[in-house]
Amino acid sequence: MVTQQARSNSVQVIVLLAHGFKEGSAIYCLVRLREAGINASLVGISAGLISGSHGISVRPD
């Protein structure tokens, strides 16, 4: 029998970031996915730091 955790480990999700993204929404989503055991990564549409709508910059994985 395959457990829910085992199924989650086979899933990979990207959270795509662009300049002006909503910091709270992106980070909350990333944390919840990782808590569920899902391999989730932050990916930016450009290289380097991505600036959010409130001036917080994030370096994608």
Short mmCIF file of C-alpha atoms in Angstrom, two decimals:
data_model
loop_
_atom_site.label_atom_id
_atom_site.label_comp_id
_atom_site.label_asym_id
_atom_site.label_seq_id
_atom_site.Cartn_x
_atom_site.Cartn_y
_atom_site.Cartn_z
CA MET A 1 0.00 0.00 0.00
CA VAL A 2 1.32 3.44 -0.95
CA THR A 3 0.99 6.04 1.77
CA GLN A 4 0.03 9.67 1.23
CA GLN A 5 3.58 10.68 2.23
CA ALA A 6 5.09 8.37 -0.39
CA ARG A 7 2.83 9.84 -3.08
CA SER A 8 3.79 13.35 -2.01
CA ASN A 9 7.49 12.54 -2.35
CA SER A 10 7.03 11.73 -6.05
CA VAL A 11 5.51 15.16 -6.76
CA GLN A 12 7.65 18.19 -7.58
CA VAL A 13 6.15 21.69 -7.57
CA ILE A 14 7.64 25.03 -8.54
CA VAL A 15 6.42 28.33 -7.16
CA LEU A 16 7.13 30.81 -9.95
CA LEU A 17 8.12 34.32 -8.87
CA ALA A 18 8.12 37.55 -10.89
CA HIS A 19 9.00 41.05 -9.73
CA GLY A 20 6.15 42.46 -7.65
CA PHE A 21 4.98 39.06 -6.37
CA LYS A 22 2.97 38.90 -3.13
CA GLU A 23 5.55 37.83 -0.55
CA GLY A 24 3.12 36.42 2.00
CA SER A 25 1.24 34.31 -0.52
CA ALA A 26 4.35 32.87 -2.16
CA ILE A 27 6.13 31.99 1.08
CA TYR A 28 2.98 30.61 2.72
CA CYS A 29 2.36 28.39 -0.29
CA LEU A 30 5.97 27.16 -0.29
CA VAL A 31 5.98 26.39 3.44
CA ARG A 32 2.65 24.51 3.31
CA LEU A 33 3.79 22.39 0.36
CA ARG A 34 7.04 21.50 2.11
CA GLU A 35 5.18 20.70 5.35
CA ALA A 36 3.09 18.25 3.34
CA GLY A 37 6.28 16.50 2.22
CA ILE A 38 6.13 17.82 -1.34
CA ASN A 39 9.37 18.78 -3.06
CA ALA A 40 8.71 22.48 -3.73
CA SER A 41 11.15 25.05 -5.10
CA LEU A 42 11.09 28.78 -5.70
CA VAL A 43 11.86 29.65 -9.32
CA GLY A 44 12.29 33.18 -10.64
CA ILE A 45 11.53 34.40 -14.14
CA SER A 46 14.97 36.03 -14.13
CA ALA A 47 18.31 35.26 -12.47
CA GLY A 48 19.18 36.78 -9.10
CA LEU A 49 17.02 38.42 -6.46
CA ILE A 50 13.31 38.92 -7.13
CA SER A 51 11.65 41.92 -5.44
CA GLY A 52 8.18 41.48 -4.00
CA SER A 53 5.35 44.00 -3.85
CA HIS A 54 6.36 45.14 -0.35
CA GLY A 55 10.05 45.55 -1.15
CA ILE A 56 11.19 42.20 0.25
CA SER A 57 13.67 40.45 -2.04
CA VAL A 58 13.91 36.67 -2.35
CA ARG A 59 16.65 34.58 -3.96
CA PRO A 60 15.02 31.64 -5.78
CA ASP A 61 16.33 28.10 -5.16
#
